Short mmCIF file of C-alpha atoms in Angstrom, two decimals:
data_model
loop_
_atom_site.label_atom_id
_atom_site.label_comp_id
_atom_site.label_asym_id
_atom_site.label_seq_id
_atom_site.Cartn_x
_atom_site.Cartn_y
_atom_site.Cartn_z
CA LEU A 1213 7.05 -108.37 31.90
CA ALA A 1214 7.85 -110.40 35.04
CA LYS A 1215 4.88 -112.07 36.61
CA THR A 1216 4.29 -111.70 40.34
CA THR A 1217 2.72 -114.02 42.78
CA GLN A 1218 1.33 -112.83 46.16
CA PRO A 1219 -0.96 -114.35 48.82
CA ILE A 1220 -4.49 -113.70 47.98
CA SER A 1221 -5.32 -112.47 51.49
CA MET A 1222 -3.86 -111.87 54.98
CA ASP A 1223 -5.32 -111.19 58.33
CA SER A 1224 -3.68 -109.20 61.07
CA TYR A 1225 -4.48 -107.32 64.24
CA GLU A 1226 -3.95 -103.60 65.09
CA GLY A 1227 -0.43 -102.92 66.27
CA GLN A 1228 1.16 -105.88 64.62
CA GLU A 1229 3.81 -105.89 61.95
CA VAL A 1230 2.60 -107.31 58.62
CA ASN A 1231 4.90 -108.78 56.04
CA ILE A 1232 3.56 -109.43 52.52
CA THR A 1233 5.85 -111.47 50.30
CA CYS A 1234 5.85 -111.31 46.58
CA SER A 1235 7.52 -113.79 44.21
CA HIS A 1236 8.93 -112.55 40.86
CA ASN A 1237 11.18 -115.38 39.64
CA ASN A 1238 11.51 -113.92 36.13
CA ILE A 1239 12.64 -110.40 37.14
CA ALA A 1240 14.74 -108.76 34.59
CA THR A 1241 17.98 -106.74 35.13
CA ASN A 1242 16.34 -103.40 34.55
CA ASP A 1243 13.19 -104.09 36.53
CA TYR A 1244 12.25 -102.16 39.63
CA ILE A 1245 9.92 -103.56 42.33
CA THR A 1246 7.02 -101.30 43.22
CA TRP A 1247 4.21 -101.67 45.79
CA TYR A 1248 0.82 -99.96 45.60
CA GLN A 1249 -2.07 -99.76 48.00
CA GLN A 1250 -5.63 -99.56 46.97
CA PHE A 1251 -8.69 -98.78 49.01
CA PRO A 1252 -12.16 -99.68 47.65
CA SER A 1253 -13.44 -97.28 44.92
CA GLN A 1254 -10.13 -95.34 44.90
CA GLY A 1255 -7.13 -95.27 42.58
CA PRO A 1256 -3.94 -97.13 43.77
CA ARG A 1257 -1.48 -95.23 45.93
CA PHE A 1258 2.28 -95.61 45.61
CA ILE A 1259 3.83 -97.07 48.77
CA ILE A 1260 7.41 -97.84 48.08
CA GLN A 1261 9.78 -98.82 45.37
CA GLY A 1262 13.20 -100.57 45.32
CA TYR A 1263 15.78 -102.26 43.19
CA LYS A 1264 17.85 -104.28 45.67
CA THR A 1265 18.66 -104.62 49.37
CA LYS A 1266 16.41 -102.60 51.69
CA VAL A 1267 14.41 -99.48 51.25
CA THR A 1268 12.55 -97.65 53.98
CA ASN A 1269 10.23 -94.63 54.03
CA GLU A 1270 7.80 -93.21 56.39
CA VAL A 1271 5.12 -95.86 55.86
CA ALA A 1272 6.88 -99.06 54.97
CA SER A 1273 10.00 -101.06 54.35
CA LEU A 1274 10.87 -103.16 51.33
CA PHE A 1275 13.28 -106.03 51.60
CA ILE A 1276 14.84 -107.49 48.51
CA PRO A 1277 17.22 -110.41 48.65
CA ALA A 1278 20.33 -110.54 46.52
CA ASP A 1279 18.81 -112.71 43.81
CA ARG A 1280 15.78 -110.24 43.55
CA LYS A 1281 13.39 -113.18 42.88
CA SER A 1282 11.20 -112.05 45.65
CA SER A 1283 10.47 -109.05 47.87
CA THR A 1284 8.76 -108.38 51.18
CA LEU A 1285 6.72 -105.37 52.00
CA SER A 1286 6.80 -104.73 55.70
CA LEU A 1287 4.11 -102.57 57.38
CA PRO A 1288 5.02 -101.72 60.96
CA ARG A 1289 2.27 -101.48 63.61
CA VAL A 1290 -0.68 -101.67 61.28
CA SER A 1291 -3.96 -99.94 62.05
CA LEU A 1292 -7.50 -100.45 60.90
CA SER A 1293 -6.94 -97.89 58.14
CA ASP A 1294 -4.33 -100.16 56.64
CA THR A 1295 -6.99 -102.58 55.49
CA ALA A 1296 -6.68 -102.54 51.72
CA VAL A 1297 -5.37 -104.42 48.68
CA TYR A 1298 -1.62 -104.33 48.25
CA TYR A 1299 -0.11 -104.86 44.80
CA CYS A 1300 3.40 -105.87 43.95
CA LEU A 1301 4.56 -104.84 40.51
CA VAL A 1302 7.77 -105.45 38.62
CA GLY A 1303 8.78 -103.48 35.57
CA GLU A 1304 11.32 -101.30 33.90
CA SER A 1305 11.41 -97.72 34.79
CA SER A 1306 9.88 -96.45 31.60
CA TYR A 1307 7.40 -99.22 30.91
CA LYS A 1308 3.78 -99.98 31.57
CA LEU A 1309 2.68 -101.63 34.88
CA ILE A 1310 0.74 -104.88 34.82
CA PHE A 1311 -1.17 -105.44 38.02
CA GLY A 1312 -1.38 -109.02 39.48
CA SER A 1313 -4.15 -110.17 41.79
CA GLY A 1314 -2.85 -108.38 44.82
CA THR A 1315 -3.06 -109.19 48.53
CA ARG A 1316 -6.21 -108.31 50.41
CA LEU A 1317 -5.05 -107.33 53.95
CA LEU A 1318 -7.69 -107.18 56.71
CA VAL A 1319 -6.64 -105.54 59.95
CA ARG A 1320 -8.91 -106.46 62.88
CA PRO A 1321 -9.26 -104.54 66.20
CA GLY B 959 3.19 -85.10 45.46
CA ALA B 960 1.91 -85.18 41.99
CA VAL B 961 -1.85 -85.11 41.58
CA VAL B 962 -4.05 -86.77 38.95
CA SER B 963 -7.73 -85.88 38.71
CA GLN B 964 -10.54 -87.59 36.88
CA HIS B 965 -13.84 -86.29 35.85
CA PRO B 966 -16.52 -87.25 36.38
CA SER B 967 -16.16 -89.35 39.50
CA TRP B 968 -19.25 -91.23 38.63
CA VAL B 969 -21.63 -91.37 35.73
CA ILE B 970 -24.80 -93.26 34.87
CA CYS B 971 -25.95 -93.44 31.38
CA LYS B 972 -28.32 -95.30 29.13
CA SER B 973 -27.30 -98.16 26.89
CA GLY B 974 -26.16 -96.99 23.50
CA THR B 975 -24.88 -93.59 24.58
CA SER B 976 -21.24 -92.50 24.63
CA VAL B 977 -19.48 -91.32 27.78
CA LYS B 978 -16.28 -89.31 27.98
CA ILE B 979 -13.96 -89.56 30.97
CA GLU B 980 -11.17 -86.94 31.50
CA CYS B 981 -7.89 -87.55 33.16
CA ARG B 982 -5.70 -84.60 34.12
CA SER B 983 -2.33 -84.18 35.60
CA LEU B 984 -2.69 -81.11 37.79
CA ASP B 985 0.87 -80.15 38.75
CA PHE B 986 3.12 -81.90 36.18
CA GLN B 987 3.28 -82.74 32.55
CA ALA B 988 2.70 -86.32 31.39
CA THR B 989 3.79 -87.53 28.03
CA THR B 990 2.33 -90.89 28.88
CA MET B 991 -0.98 -91.75 30.50
CA PHE B 992 -2.48 -95.13 31.11
CA TRP B 993 -6.10 -96.34 31.22
CA TYR B 994 -7.23 -99.17 33.40
CA ARG B 995 -10.44 -100.89 34.09
CA GLN B 996 -11.38 -102.60 37.28
CA PHE B 997 -14.39 -104.86 37.92
CA PRO B 998 -15.60 -105.53 41.52
CA LYS B 999 -13.23 -107.64 43.61
CA GLN B 1000 -10.79 -107.90 40.72
CA SER B 1001 -7.41 -106.30 39.94
CA LEU B 1002 -6.75 -103.42 37.58
CA MET B 1003 -6.63 -104.34 33.94
CA LEU B 1004 -4.52 -102.19 31.66
CA MET B 1005 -6.60 -101.12 28.66
CA ALA B 1006 -4.26 -98.78 26.78
CA THR B 1007 -1.22 -96.52 26.86
CA SER B 1008 -1.95 -92.98 25.81
CA ASN B 1009 0.86 -90.90 24.34
CA GLU B 1010 0.58 -87.18 23.84
CA GLY B 1011 0.31 -86.32 20.20
CA SER B 1012 0.13 -89.81 18.93
CA LYS B 1013 -2.22 -92.75 18.71
CA ALA B 1014 -2.81 -94.83 21.81
CA THR B 1015 -1.50 -98.30 22.10
CA TYR B 1016 -4.22 -100.78 23.07
CA GLU B 1017 -3.73 -104.03 25.06
CA GLN B 1018 -4.80 -107.24 23.44
CA GLY B 1019 -8.58 -107.76 23.60
CA VAL B 1020 -9.38 -104.08 23.96
CA GLU B 1021 -11.43 -102.68 21.12
CA LYS B 1022 -9.89 -99.40 20.00
CA ASP B 1023 -13.07 -98.36 18.17
CA LYS B 1024 -15.07 -98.91 21.42
CA PHE B 1025 -12.70 -97.12 23.72
CA LEU B 1026 -11.50 -93.98 22.05
CA ILE B 1027 -8.44 -92.36 23.61
CA ASN B 1028 -7.28 -88.85 22.99
CA HIS B 1029 -4.14 -87.33 24.55
CA ALA B 1030 -4.16 -83.88 23.09
CA SER B 1031 -2.08 -82.09 25.60
CA LEU B 1032 0.60 -82.95 28.19
CA THR B 1033 -1.89 -82.69 31.02
CA LEU B 1034 -5.09 -84.20 29.56
CA SER B 1035 -6.10 -87.58 28.25
CA THR B 1036 -9.69 -88.58 27.54
CA LEU B 1037 -11.36 -92.03 27.24
CA THR B 1038 -14.60 -92.16 25.45
CA VAL B 1039 -16.77 -95.24 25.86
CA THR B 1040 -18.77 -95.34 22.64
CA SER B 1041 -22.21 -97.03 22.45
CA ALA B 1042 -21.90 -98.11 26.03
CA HIS B 1043 -23.65 -101.34 27.16
CA PRO B 1044 -24.23 -102.70 30.59
CA GLU B 1045 -21.15 -104.91 30.35
CA ASP B 1046 -19.07 -101.77 30.08
CA SER B 1047 -20.13 -100.88 33.70
CA SER B 1048 -16.82 -100.74 35.57
CA PHE B 1049 -14.42 -98.57 37.53
CA TYR B 1050 -12.15 -96.74 35.09
CA ILE B 1051 -8.80 -95.44 36.46
CA CYS B 1052 -6.08 -93.47 34.74
CA SER B 1053 -2.56 -92.94 35.73
CA ALA B 1054 0.21 -90.62 34.51
CA LYS B 1055 3.97 -90.64 34.40
CA GLU B 1056 5.98 -87.40 34.72
CA SER B 1057 7.69 -86.01 31.64
CA PRO B 1058 10.55 -86.30 31.50
CA PRO B 1059 10.34 -89.50 33.53
CA ASN B 1060 12.12 -89.56 36.80
CA SER B 1061 14.42 -92.45 37.65
CA TYR B 1062 11.73 -94.58 39.07
CA ASN B 1063 8.61 -96.26 37.66
CA GLU B 1064 6.19 -94.36 39.83
CA GLN B 1065 2.79 -93.71 38.18
CA PHE B 1066 0.43 -91.36 39.76
CA PHE B 1067 -3.15 -92.60 39.75
CA GLY B 1068 -6.40 -90.73 39.48
CA PRO B 1069 -9.32 -91.35 41.90
CA GLY B 1070 -11.22 -93.37 39.32
CA THR B 1071 -14.57 -92.96 37.58
CA ARG B 1072 -17.44 -95.31 38.26
CA LEU B 1073 -19.49 -95.96 35.11
CA THR B 1074 -22.90 -97.57 35.30
CA VAL B 1075 -24.70 -98.29 32.10
CA LEU B 1076 -28.41 -98.98 32.43
#
């Protein structure tokens, strides 16, 4: 399983765009990149998943360079309710997920 | 979207007792479910993979006789913490993958169960 490295914490302000980068140098050919969000005392919530290039949904964008050794989760115009821990996971489609330390995002007024 | 529930949402028990936590996939069938444990300010730690109709696969360092897992149907997996002790106090979270699996790796997580052992 590919190991991931993320910043431990990030601070931002309401209305700003937040980009969280994750390194996964040992990503395998069959691995997908998935991001989850977790609020205190809740289970993680799926945000977005991608394999290469760019993926966008209603809440975020995921940028993956050609070498796939890193990925960036982009949250447009964050609000206070986006304060949470964000996890980057890398794994094959039918395999278990191993969570790293995650990035604790704090959005300030 | 797919919904996973857990019951109970929180439980307090005395040391030495056993506690059962249920994980249900409400609107889909799940051949595979996963159990995680999370201590305060820490990440989720995978405990075991639960497969319907077969024995669970435990991660290294997780005692299978301590944490009994039963996946008797495609919508229900249970985790029983046997002879619980204060150090077992934690947030237990389950997740489920749809069966047959879709093309992505999305797991649907339950809301978690807070276990406090006195």
